[in-house]
XYZ file of N, CA and C in Angstrom:
723
model
N 0.786 -1.175 -0.037
C -0.062 0.132 0.046
C 1.054 1.134 -0.044
N 1.998 1.301 0.767
C 2.733 2.449 0.997
C 3.541 2.554 -0.481
N 3.808 1.546 -1.252
C 4.329 1.449 -2.530
C 3.396 2.279 -3.508
N 2.243 2.143 -3.532
C 1.223 2.727 -4.486
C 1.080 4.233 -3.868
N 0.913 4.529 -2.564
C 0.802 5.802 -2.244
C 2.040 6.541 -2.564
N 3.072 6.005 -2.150
C 4.382 6.835 -2.570
C 4.661 7.080 -3.955
N 4.529 6.209 -4.946
C 4.568 6.423 -6.268
C 3.479 7.424 -6.754
N 2.253 7.476 -6.287
C 1.350 8.365 -6.897
C 1.763 9.696 -6.087
N 2.205 9.949 -5.096
C 2.690 11.048 -4.555
C 3.868 11.672 -5.402
N 4.666 10.856 -5.835
C 5.709 11.237 -6.595
C 5.329 11.742 -7.960
N 4.596 11.277 -8.365
C 3.909 11.652 -9.715
C 3.059 12.910 -9.766
N 2.479 13.046 -8.625
C 1.942 14.340 -8.538
C 2.933 15.433 -8.383
N 3.905 15.275 -7.532
C 5.093 16.330 -7.380
C 5.629 16.558 -8.476
N 5.800 15.659 -9.527
C 6.396 15.810 -10.697
C 5.441 16.672 -11.621
N 4.159 16.464 -11.788
C 3.309 17.155 -12.212
C 3.440 18.733 -12.032
N 3.474 19.040 -10.607
C 3.441 20.459 -10.262
C 4.874 21.010 -10.464
N 6.025 20.232 -10.596
C 7.401 20.601 -10.956
C 7.323 21.012 -12.381
N 6.417 20.185 -13.135
C 6.344 20.565 -14.608
C 5.845 21.839 -14.956
N 4.861 22.289 -14.002
C 4.194 23.543 -14.130
C 5.299 24.730 -13.838
N 5.935 24.371 -12.891
C 7.153 25.434 -12.640
C 8.013 25.597 -13.709
N 8.457 24.373 -14.312
C 9.455 24.557 -15.389
C 8.641 25.082 -16.600
N 7.623 24.562 -16.709
C 7.034 25.313 -18.047
C 6.906 26.912 -17.829
N 6.694 27.362 -16.655
C 6.739 28.755 -16.625
C 8.125 29.430 -16.586
N 9.117 28.917 -16.130
C 10.243 29.874 -15.892
C 11.469 29.093 -16.938
N 11.208 28.187 -17.827
C 12.448 27.676 -18.501
C 11.940 27.634 -20.017
N 12.933 27.926 -20.929
C 12.621 27.706 -22.159
C 12.320 26.261 -22.864
N 12.953 25.271 -22.033
C 12.680 23.891 -22.234
C 11.483 23.469 -21.510
N 10.468 23.132 -22.222
C 9.196 22.710 -21.498
C 9.246 21.462 -21.135
N 8.504 21.057 -19.844
C 8.419 19.708 -19.359
C 7.327 19.101 -19.959
N 6.285 19.847 -20.253
C 4.899 19.181 -20.787
C 5.128 18.731 -22.334
N 4.815 17.656 -22.505
C 4.800 16.905 -23.962
C 4.055 17.653 -24.782
N 4.516 17.963 -25.886
C 3.875 18.687 -26.974
C 2.421 18.153 -27.267
N 2.393 16.994 -27.335
C 1.135 16.178 -27.464
C -0.035 16.352 -26.441
N 0.591 16.887 -25.340
C -0.543 17.230 -24.287
C -1.207 18.511 -24.674
N -0.351 19.360 -25.319
C -1.129 20.660 -25.734
C -2.145 20.388 -26.764
N -1.764 19.496 -27.642
C -2.639 19.046 -28.872
C -4.015 18.278 -28.152
N -3.745 17.505 -27.106
C -4.952 16.955 -26.489
C -5.937 18.016 -25.830
N -5.176 19.014 -25.164
C -5.982 20.101 -24.611
C -6.732 20.914 -25.420
N -6.078 21.400 -26.548
C -6.811 22.018 -27.679
C -7.881 21.378 -28.214
N -7.793 19.979 -28.367
C -8.852 19.346 -29.020
C -9.981 19.223 -27.935
N -9.701 19.112 -26.762
C -10.765 19.100 -25.615
C -11.438 20.529 -25.690
N -10.843 21.542 -25.784
C -11.317 22.780 -25.945
C -12.305 22.967 -27.022
N -11.731 22.599 -28.276
C -12.701 22.507 -29.360
C -13.877 21.782 -29.136
N -13.870 20.515 -28.469
C -15.013 19.751 -28.328
C -15.862 20.635 -27.219
N -15.346 21.220 -26.371
C -16.221 21.937 -25.262
C -16.969 23.295 -26.034
N -16.307 23.648 -27.178
C -16.931 24.800 -27.906
C -17.869 24.379 -28.832
N -18.185 22.888 -28.801
C -19.103 22.435 -29.999
C -18.558 22.156 -31.352
N -17.213 22.152 -31.258
C -16.465 21.778 -32.684
C -16.022 20.445 -32.498
N -15.286 19.881 -33.609
C -14.844 18.592 -33.710
C -13.448 18.676 -33.041
N -12.797 17.638 -32.310
C -11.627 17.706 -32.007
C -10.635 17.775 -33.020
N -11.045 17.088 -34.278
C -10.146 16.886 -35.322
C -9.842 18.359 -35.952
N -10.497 19.310 -35.679
C -10.391 20.556 -35.980
C -8.998 21.075 -35.826
N -8.365 20.431 -34.552
C -6.958 20.801 -34.310
C -5.974 20.087 -35.076
N -5.113 20.834 -35.648
C -4.163 20.245 -36.432
C -3.286 19.251 -35.776
N -2.834 18.143 -36.435
C -2.051 17.127 -35.901
C -2.851 16.288 -34.720
N -4.104 16.580 -34.540
C -4.865 15.540 -33.582
C -5.348 14.315 -34.485
N -4.591 13.177 -34.119
C -4.892 11.956 -34.759
C -5.116 10.790 -33.811
N -5.924 11.258 -32.741
C -6.338 10.172 -31.793
C -7.605 9.861 -31.638
N -7.996 9.016 -30.839
C -9.363 8.570 -30.511
C -10.314 10.023 -30.154
N -11.637 10.130 -30.683
C -12.188 11.268 -30.121
C -12.545 11.155 -28.488
N -12.533 9.946 -28.082
C -12.794 9.760 -26.592
C -11.754 10.166 -25.850
N -10.493 10.359 -26.411
C -9.521 10.846 -25.496
C -9.806 12.420 -25.283
N -10.313 13.126 -26.274
C -10.731 14.608 -25.977
C -11.790 14.696 -25.018
N -12.864 13.473 -25.147
C -13.889 13.581 -24.139
C -13.435 13.481 -22.580
N -12.466 12.421 -22.597
C -11.859 12.212 -21.292
C -11.064 13.365 -20.647
N -10.527 14.266 -21.444
C -9.905 15.511 -21.122
C -10.728 16.595 -21.133
N -12.018 16.723 -21.087
C -12.832 17.910 -21.281
C -12.516 18.706 -20.086
N -12.378 18.182 -18.759
C -11.923 19.083 -17.577
C -10.857 19.819 -17.752
N -10.091 19.687 -18.815
C -8.743 20.328 -19.066
C -9.182 21.921 -19.307
N -10.333 22.033 -19.925
C -10.624 23.410 -20.073
C -10.547 24.414 -19.040
N -10.969 23.657 -17.562
C -11.132 24.403 -16.212
C -9.970 24.175 -15.532
N -9.443 22.880 -15.603
C -8.190 22.425 -14.925
C -7.075 21.870 -15.867
N -5.957 22.499 -16.098
C -5.034 22.286 -17.252
C -4.192 20.912 -16.760
N -4.195 20.676 -15.467
C -3.371 19.436 -15.054
C -4.420 18.162 -14.968
N -5.581 18.384 -15.493
C -6.625 17.127 -15.011
C -5.929 16.062 -15.905
N -5.671 16.158 -17.210
C -5.233 14.979 -18.050
C -4.074 14.308 -17.417
N -3.300 15.091 -16.795
C -1.795 14.616 -16.357
C -2.364 13.818 -15.071
N -3.057 14.219 -14.146
C -3.575 13.392 -12.993
C -4.222 12.125 -13.622
N -5.018 12.157 -14.781
C -5.596 11.019 -15.151
C -4.527 9.904 -15.605
N -3.449 10.598 -16.334
C -2.598 9.707 -16.785
C -1.717 9.014 -15.809
N -1.479 9.772 -14.674
C -0.741 9.296 -13.507
C -1.662 8.283 -12.930
N -2.970 8.346 -12.662
C -3.687 7.351 -12.065
C -3.657 6.277 -12.846
N -3.763 6.309 -13.863
C -3.590 5.006 -14.846
C -2.312 4.423 -14.839
N -1.428 5.208 -14.654
C 0.254 4.730 -14.525
C 0.158 3.848 -13.152
N -0.351 4.247 -12.199
C -0.329 3.573 -10.821
C -1.135 2.396 -11.011
N -2.280 2.533 -11.504
C -3.088 1.222 -11.684
C -2.612 0.262 -12.375
N -1.814 0.767 -13.543
C -0.926 -0.392 -14.262
C 0.067 -1.271 -13.265
N 0.517 -0.403 -12.348
C 1.547 -1.135 -11.459
C 0.765 -2.085 -10.406
N -0.502 -1.767 -10.040
C -1.359 -2.866 -9.444
C -1.720 -3.990 -10.212
N -1.997 -3.880 -11.408
C -2.177 -4.834 -12.283
C -0.990 -5.679 -12.662
N 0.141 -5.007 -12.848
C 1.460 -5.857 -12.904
C 1.709 -6.785 -11.545
N 1.425 -6.141 -10.565
C 1.588 -6.998 -9.314
C 0.575 -8.058 -9.323
N -0.518 -7.677 -9.834
C -1.759 -8.786 -9.564
C -1.561 -10.066 -10.611
N -1.092 -9.627 -11.741
C -1.059 -10.548 -12.947
C 0.198 -11.604 -12.717
N 1.275 -11.158 -11.899
C 2.425 -11.944 -11.651
C 2.295 -12.938 -10.635
N 2.903 -14.297 -10.798
C 2.953 -15.261 -9.805
C 3.839 -14.596 -8.663
N 3.293 -15.285 -7.345
C 4.087 -14.902 -6.217
C 5.152 -15.871 -5.923
N 6.170 -15.963 -6.776
C 7.252 -16.644 -6.371
C 8.331 -15.960 -5.674
N 8.810 -16.372 -4.438
C 9.667 -15.632 -3.710
C 10.943 -15.250 -4.391
N 11.496 -14.287 -4.041
C 12.809 -13.872 -4.558
C 13.702 -13.676 -3.287
N 14.894 -14.373 -2.996
C 15.711 -14.094 -1.757
C 16.350 -12.779 -1.987
N 16.418 -12.078 -0.791
C 17.109 -10.732 -0.773
C 17.927 -10.716 0.399
N 19.354 -10.852 0.131
C 20.463 -10.881 1.002
C 20.380 -12.083 1.912
N 19.599 -13.095 1.646
C 19.442 -14.281 2.451
C 18.715 -13.927 3.776
N 18.007 -12.780 3.783
C 17.607 -12.351 5.074
C 16.138 -12.664 5.197
N 15.384 -12.232 3.999
C 13.915 -12.340 4.016
C 13.486 -12.699 2.428
N 12.457 -13.152 2.411
C 11.821 -13.592 1.235
C 10.748 -12.462 0.740
N 10.928 -11.755 -0.450
C 10.100 -10.753 -0.994
C 9.156 -11.354 -2.088
N 8.158 -11.198 -2.279
C 7.349 -11.875 -3.417
C 7.737 -11.196 -4.858
N 7.913 -12.076 -5.800
C 8.261 -11.647 -7.062
C 7.450 -10.536 -7.596
N 6.006 -10.653 -7.348
C 5.100 -9.653 -7.956
C 5.238 -8.285 -7.300
N 5.995 -8.119 -6.106
C 6.111 -6.884 -5.409
C 7.530 -6.218 -6.291
N 8.283 -7.135 -6.649
C 9.520 -6.351 -7.590
C 9.107 -6.004 -8.749
N 8.100 -6.851 -9.521
C 7.488 -6.366 -10.691
C 7.052 -4.870 -10.428
N 6.167 -4.752 -9.521
C 5.422 -3.590 -9.306
C 6.472 -2.461 -8.984
N 7.517 -2.700 -8.355
C 8.529 -1.605 -8.022
C 9.121 -1.378 -9.214
N 9.482 -2.406 -10.236
C 10.055 -1.971 -11.422
C 9.197 -0.984 -12.493
N 7.934 -0.924 -12.093
C 7.138 -0.282 -13.084
C 6.956 1.084 -12.229
N 6.556 1.059 -10.934
C 6.084 2.320 -10.062
C 7.123 3.333 -10.019
N 8.139 2.678 -9.663
C 9.422 3.654 -9.264
C 10.488 3.740 -10.537
N 9.952 3.400 -11.643
C 10.771 3.734 -12.788
C 10.673 5.110 -13.224
N 11.899 5.636 -13.212
C 11.793 7.250 -13.721
C 11.377 7.416 -15.038
N 11.660 6.623 -16.034
C 11.096 6.530 -17.336
C 9.556 6.514 -17.421
N 8.780 5.580 -16.698
C 7.522 5.570 -16.739
C 6.784 6.708 -15.975
N 7.421 7.224 -15.010
C 7.125 8.525 -14.267
C 7.083 9.716 -15.115
N 8.168 9.827 -15.717
C 8.244 11.086 -16.589
C 7.193 10.945 -17.857
N 7.009 10.064 -18.293
C 5.903 9.728 -19.652
C 4.691 10.415 -19.118
N 4.117 9.755 -18.027
C 2.728 10.051 -17.605
C 2.740 11.632 -17.057
N 3.702 12.011 -16.348
C 3.709 13.369 -15.829
C 3.700 14.319 -16.849
N 4.418 14.010 -17.881
C 4.665 14.896 -19.131
C 3.276 15.138 -19.825
N 2.422 14.170 -19.764
C 1.113 14.277 -20.380
C 0.981 13.558 -21.603
N 1.701 12.367 -21.333
C 1.714 11.389 -22.431
C 0.660 10.197 -22.227
N -0.278 9.856 -22.986
C -1.257 9.028 -22.453
C -1.116 7.623 -22.705
N 0.078 7.087 -22.849
C 0.418 5.771 -23.152
C -0.043 4.710 -22.047
N 0.060 5.346 -20.775
C -0.484 4.367 -19.730
C -1.848 3.978 -19.758
N -2.743 4.727 -20.382
C -4.094 4.441 -20.688
C -4.140 3.175 -21.510
N -3.458 3.151 -22.555
C -3.394 1.976 -23.582
C -2.949 0.933 -22.721
N -1.667 1.026 -22.108
C -1.287 -0.220 -21.231
C -2.284 -0.671 -20.346
N -3.021 0.113 -19.584
C -3.922 -0.269 -18.767
C -4.926 -1.161 -19.561
N -5.454 -0.713 -20.612
C -6.453 -1.520 -21.400
C -5.966 -2.964 -21.628
N -4.562 -2.887 -21.999
C -4.033 -4.283 -22.513
C -3.982 -5.226 -21.353
N -3.415 -4.625 -20.183
C -3.511 -5.596 -18.966
C -4.743 -5.915 -18.449
N -5.808 -5.086 -18.542
C -7.037 -5.391 -18.334
C -7.616 -6.704 -19.136
N -7.138 -6.449 -20.491
C -7.611 -7.350 -21.468
C -6.928 -8.857 -20.868
N -5.690 -8.878 -20.481
C -4.913 -10.041 -19.930
C -5.621 -10.491 -18.665
N -6.136 -9.632 -17.831
C -6.852 -10.196 -16.465
C -7.941 -10.822 -16.964
N -8.940 -10.219 -17.883
C -10.001 -10.743 -18.209
C -9.927 -12.133 -18.972
N -8.833 -12.197 -19.738
C -8.432 -13.598 -20.304
C -8.172 -14.607 -19.340
N -7.297 -14.337 -18.213
C -6.966 -15.170 -17.270
C -8.328 -15.560 -16.562
N -9.158 -14.534 -16.362
C -10.283 -14.995 -15.656
C -11.574 -15.647 -16.306
N -11.185 -15.965 -17.640
C -12.088 -16.662 -18.385
C -13.309 -15.815 -18.971
N -12.994 -14.441 -19.022
C -13.824 -13.645 -19.579
C -13.609 -13.314 -20.907
N -13.640 -14.082 -21.805
C -13.161 -14.115 -23.169
C -13.985 -12.901 -24.162
N -15.340 -12.741 -23.868
C -16.007 -11.645 -24.646
C -15.571 -10.455 -24.057
N -15.462 -10.219 -22.630
C -15.130 -8.968 -22.152
C -13.664 -8.513 -22.682
N -12.703 -9.721 -22.719
C -11.499 -9.470 -23.135
C -11.421 -8.727 -24.452
N -12.108 -9.399 -25.231
C -12.392 -9.040 -26.711
C -12.868 -7.485 -26.874
N -13.825 -7.073 -26.097
C -14.288 -5.871 -26.036
C -13.211 -4.684 -25.569
N -12.316 -5.135 -24.571
C -11.416 -4.100 -24.033
C -10.325 -4.201 -25.123
N -9.909 -5.209 -25.798
C -9.036 -4.955 -27.017
C -9.371 -4.354 -28.008
N -10.833 -4.415 -28.489
C -11.136 -3.437 -29.529
C -11.105 -2.151 -29.232
N -11.318 -1.804 -27.919
C -11.276 -0.385 -27.424
C -9.707 0.122 -27.579
N -8.765 -0.868 -27.277
C -7.495 -0.481 -26.980
C -6.943 -0.211 -28.437
N -7.516 -1.142 -29.454
C -6.932 -1.045 -30.708
C -7.566 0.465 -31.469
N -8.758 0.571 -31.097
C -9.405 2.013 -31.650
C -8.703 3.217 -30.853
N -8.264 2.998 -29.649
C -7.612 4.086 -28.922
C -6.080 4.507 -29.719
N -5.518 3.360 -30.091
C -4.096 3.462 -30.538
C -3.983 2.076 -31.422
N -3.473 2.252 -32.716
C -3.534 1.156 -33.714
C -2.559 -0.043 -33.107
N -1.293 0.311 -32.633
C -0.216 -0.526 -32.332
C -0.550 -1.860 -31.449
N -1.779 -1.794 -30.764
C -2.005 -3.035 -29.947
C -2.460 -4.018 -30.832
N -2.837 -3.773 -32.159
C -3.255 -4.964 -33.081
C -2.041 -5.930 -33.151
N -0.782 -5.782 -32.840
C 0.343 -6.527 -33.032
C 0.060 -7.896 -32.045
N -0.648 -7.540 -31.170
C -0.933 -8.672 -30.163
C -2.200 -9.437 -30.550
N -2.689 -9.487 -31.578
C -3.836 -10.268 -31.833
C -3.390 -11.795 -32.146
N -2.467 -12.000 -33.022
C -1.960 -13.242 -33.061
C -1.563 -13.993 -31.857
N -0.634 -13.460 -31.064
C -0.348 -14.083 -29.970
C -1.523 -14.339 -28.898
N -2.568 -13.394 -28.872
C -3.554 -13.811 -28.084
C -4.442 -14.849 -28.771
N -4.656 -15.087 -29.921
C -5.246 -16.049 -30.616
C -4.632 -17.332 -30.284
N -3.254 -17.430 -30.348
C -2.656 -18.566 -30.117
C -2.559 -19.103 -28.731
N -2.549 -18.066 -27.937
C -2.829 -18.383 -26.395
C -4.146 -19.098 -26.198
N -5.146 -18.606 -26.793
C -6.386 -19.059 -26.551
C -6.662 -20.534 -27.196
N -5.945 -20.747 -28.311
C -6.027 -22.109 -28.878
C -5.134 -22.911 -28.151
N -3.930 -22.566 -27.389
C -3.289 -23.481 -26.587
C -3.866 -23.755 -25.162
N -4.696 -22.875 -24.805
C -5.354 -23.036 -23.452
C -6.602 -24.058 -23.359
N -6.865 -24.537 -24.568
C -8.139 -25.623 -24.457
C -7.644 -26.859 -24.022
N -8.370 -27.534 -23.381
C -8.075 -28.929 -22.710
C -7.720 -29.814 -23.748
N -6.763 -30.825 -23.564
C -6.370 -31.862 -24.631
C -7.658 -32.837 -24.963
N -7.765 -33.120 -26.251
C -8.703 -34.064 -26.482
C -10.115 -33.525 -27.022
N -10.088 -32.102 -27.025
C -11.247 -31.437 -27.482
C -11.384 -31.227 -28.903
N -12.359 -31.390 -29.448
C -12.466 -31.356 -30.866
C -12.141 -29.884 -31.523
N -11.778 -29.848 -32.772
C -11.284 -28.698 -33.407
C -12.383 -27.359 -33.270
N -13.842 -27.731 -33.562
C -14.829 -26.561 -33.298
C -14.543 -25.905 -31.857
N -14.544 -26.955 -31.009
C -14.488 -26.343 -29.581
C -13.189 -25.662 -29.166
N -12.266 -26.054 -29.945
C -10.893 -25.252 -29.533
C -10.806 -23.977 -30.346
N -11.648 -23.816 -31.466
C -11.558 -22.550 -32.230
C -12.713 -21.611 -31.578
N -13.725 -22.169 -30.600
C -14.700 -21.267 -30.193
C -14.115 -20.081 -29.570
N -13.114 -20.313 -28.501
C -12.579 -19.097 -27.548
C -12.167 -17.887 -28.591
N -10.891 -18.297 -29.434
C -10.569 -17.100 -30.233
C -11.574 -16.518 -31.075
N -12.617 -17.453 -31.559
C -13.626 -16.878 -32.435
C -14.564 -15.865 -31.848
N -14.656 -16.168 -30.461
C -15.449 -15.438 -29.555
C -14.903 -14.028 -29.298
N -13.534 -14.038 -29.089
C -12.678 -12.940 -28.868
C -12.602 -12.105 -29.910
N -12.426 -12.766 -31.243
C -12.359 -11.869 -32.546
C -13.570 -11.056 -32.940
N -14.822 -11.935 -32.673
C -15.905 -11.243 -32.876
C -16.473 -10.153 -32.040
N -15.850 -10.225 -30.476
C -16.018 -9.107 -29.676
C -15.208 -8.020 -29.884
N -14.013 -8.412 -30.165
C -13.088 -7.129 -30.568
C -13.354 -6.352 -31.770
N -13.817 -7.214 -32.717
C -14.106 -6.552 -34.086
C -15.586 -5.804 -33.828
N -16.463 -6.168 -33.115
C -17.758 -5.520 -32.910
C -17.194 -4.338 -32.292
N -16.505 -4.172 -31.205
C -16.238 -2.950 -30.610
C -15.345 -2.030 -31.236
N -14.395 -2.466 -31.919
C -13.579 -1.571 -32.889
C -14.566 -1.081 -33.873
N -15.394 -1.837 -34.628
C -16.093 -1.083 -35.519
C -17.231 -0.495 -35.309
N -17.754 -0.804 -34.031
C -18.804 0.037 -33.402
C -18.396 1.391 -32.896
N -16.981 1.583 -32.540
C -16.525 2.774 -31.946
C -15.987 3.559 -33.257
N -15.665 3.025 -34.448
C -15.011 3.674 -35.509
C -15.875 4.026 -36.543
N -17.061 3.322 -36.827
C -17.908 3.627 -37.869
C -18.652 4.969 -37.470
N -18.861 5.851 -38.344
C -19.394 7.009 -38.302
C -20.820 6.796 -38.747
N -21.968 7.440 -38.145
C -23.350 7.382 -38.989
C -23.397 7.977 -40.088
N -24.079 7.552 -41.140
C -24.128 8.264 -42.337
C -24.900 9.580 -42.130
N -24.566 10.639 -42.787
C -25.054 11.935 -42.717
C -26.197 12.039 -43.877
N -27.303 12.720 -43.517
C -28.480 12.863 -44.550
C -28.350 14.210 -44.802
N -27.760 14.466 -46.168
C -27.734 15.792 -46.674
C -29.027 16.342 -47.142
N -29.626 17.596 -46.745
C -30.763 17.932 -47.089
C -30.746 18.795 -48.287
N -31.558 18.740 -49.184
C -31.574 19.520 -50.291
C -32.199 20.843 -50.158
N -31.607 21.844 -50.458
C -32.106 23.289 -50.253
C -32.482 23.693 -51.665
N -33.775 24.153 -51.538
C -34.333 24.595 -52.900
C -33.948 26.043 -53.145
N -33.326 26.225 -54.456
C -32.665 27.371 -55.054
C -33.699 28.254 -55.604
N -33.763 29.576 -55.528
C -34.592 30.354 -56.119
C -34.401 30.527 -57.688
N -35.558 30.389 -58.107
C -35.559 30.373 -59.799
C -34.917 31.339 -60.396
N -34.120 31.132 -61.417
C -33.403 32.188 -62.167
C -34.243 33.089 -63.117
N -35.496 32.471 -63.395
C -36.212 33.276 -64.414
C -37.377 33.993 -63.577
N -37.569 35.173 -63.999
C -38.931 35.834 -63.421
C -40.081 35.281 -63.407
N -40.774 35.575 -62.390
C -42.237 34.993 -62.468
C -43.158 35.719 -63.484
N -43.792 34.964 -64.333
C -44.674 35.375 -65.230
C -46.021 35.345 -64.897
N -46.268 34.988 -63.723
C -47.795 34.978 -63.326
C -48.223 36.341 -62.904
N -48.308 37.265 -63.587
C -48.882 38.658 -63.041
C -50.299 38.576 -62.792
N -50.748 39.178 -61.964
C -52.262 39.107 -61.692
C -52.888 40.158 -62.822
N -53.872 39.549 -63.166
C -54.800 40.370 -64.313
C -55.930 40.958 -63.737
N -56.257 42.013 -63.946
C -57.475 42.743 -63.414
C -58.456 42.559 -64.282
N -59.691 41.987 -63.427
C -60.985 41.652 -63.976
C -61.892 42.785 -64.563
N -62.836 42.648 -65.328
C -63.670 43.931 -65.729
C -64.240 44.551 -64.724
N -64.166 45.916 -64.699
C -64.813 46.591 -63.665
C -66.211 46.548 -63.567
N -66.638 46.385 -62.474
C -68.232 46.423 -62.428
C -68.900 47.523 -62.494
């Protein structure tokens, strides 16, 4: 518990240090992508598309997540830091608890060292506190792995589809995930039963990805243009009574 609280506090301190450096140094601490994220969120708050911001090539859900940046500029950084610490918790939860001897004095679980290698890593701390959102993608991928280990194949597919929608590069894990699902089947099962888990995973991932990516068709209303020829229906006066 102290590990997570301490690593979270370190990240918050780095966020505020970044504010100081951005104000007094020509070398900015904040990632330039975070400026793009914030501008896209501001555009969305104004009723515009986040893609009106040049170089914004990310999921529109990212701009929705960072809408509070309009009022609190460090909101997104705090969200990324929270995701970063949550990743450390998942790293600890997903690793086996095989003991590692330390100076022959005490035995510390392996999962603890795995969490330390993430939570106290200056590289990962700097990435999230500068405003880079990679921790969100990693959090999705680890949640997918947790769901697979828990036997929730459909949920894992939905999370994976969301991760690929968020950033394209998690698509490289599709083959390894499918092979893992094939290999996890009990020996002696028929081929259709062995193919069922990867098929469910692929269907759920594809449905989530397409559902989040496909845009609804726009209906174009036809506007009537005024006639270019003058009206010839002039009123005729009747015979006077």
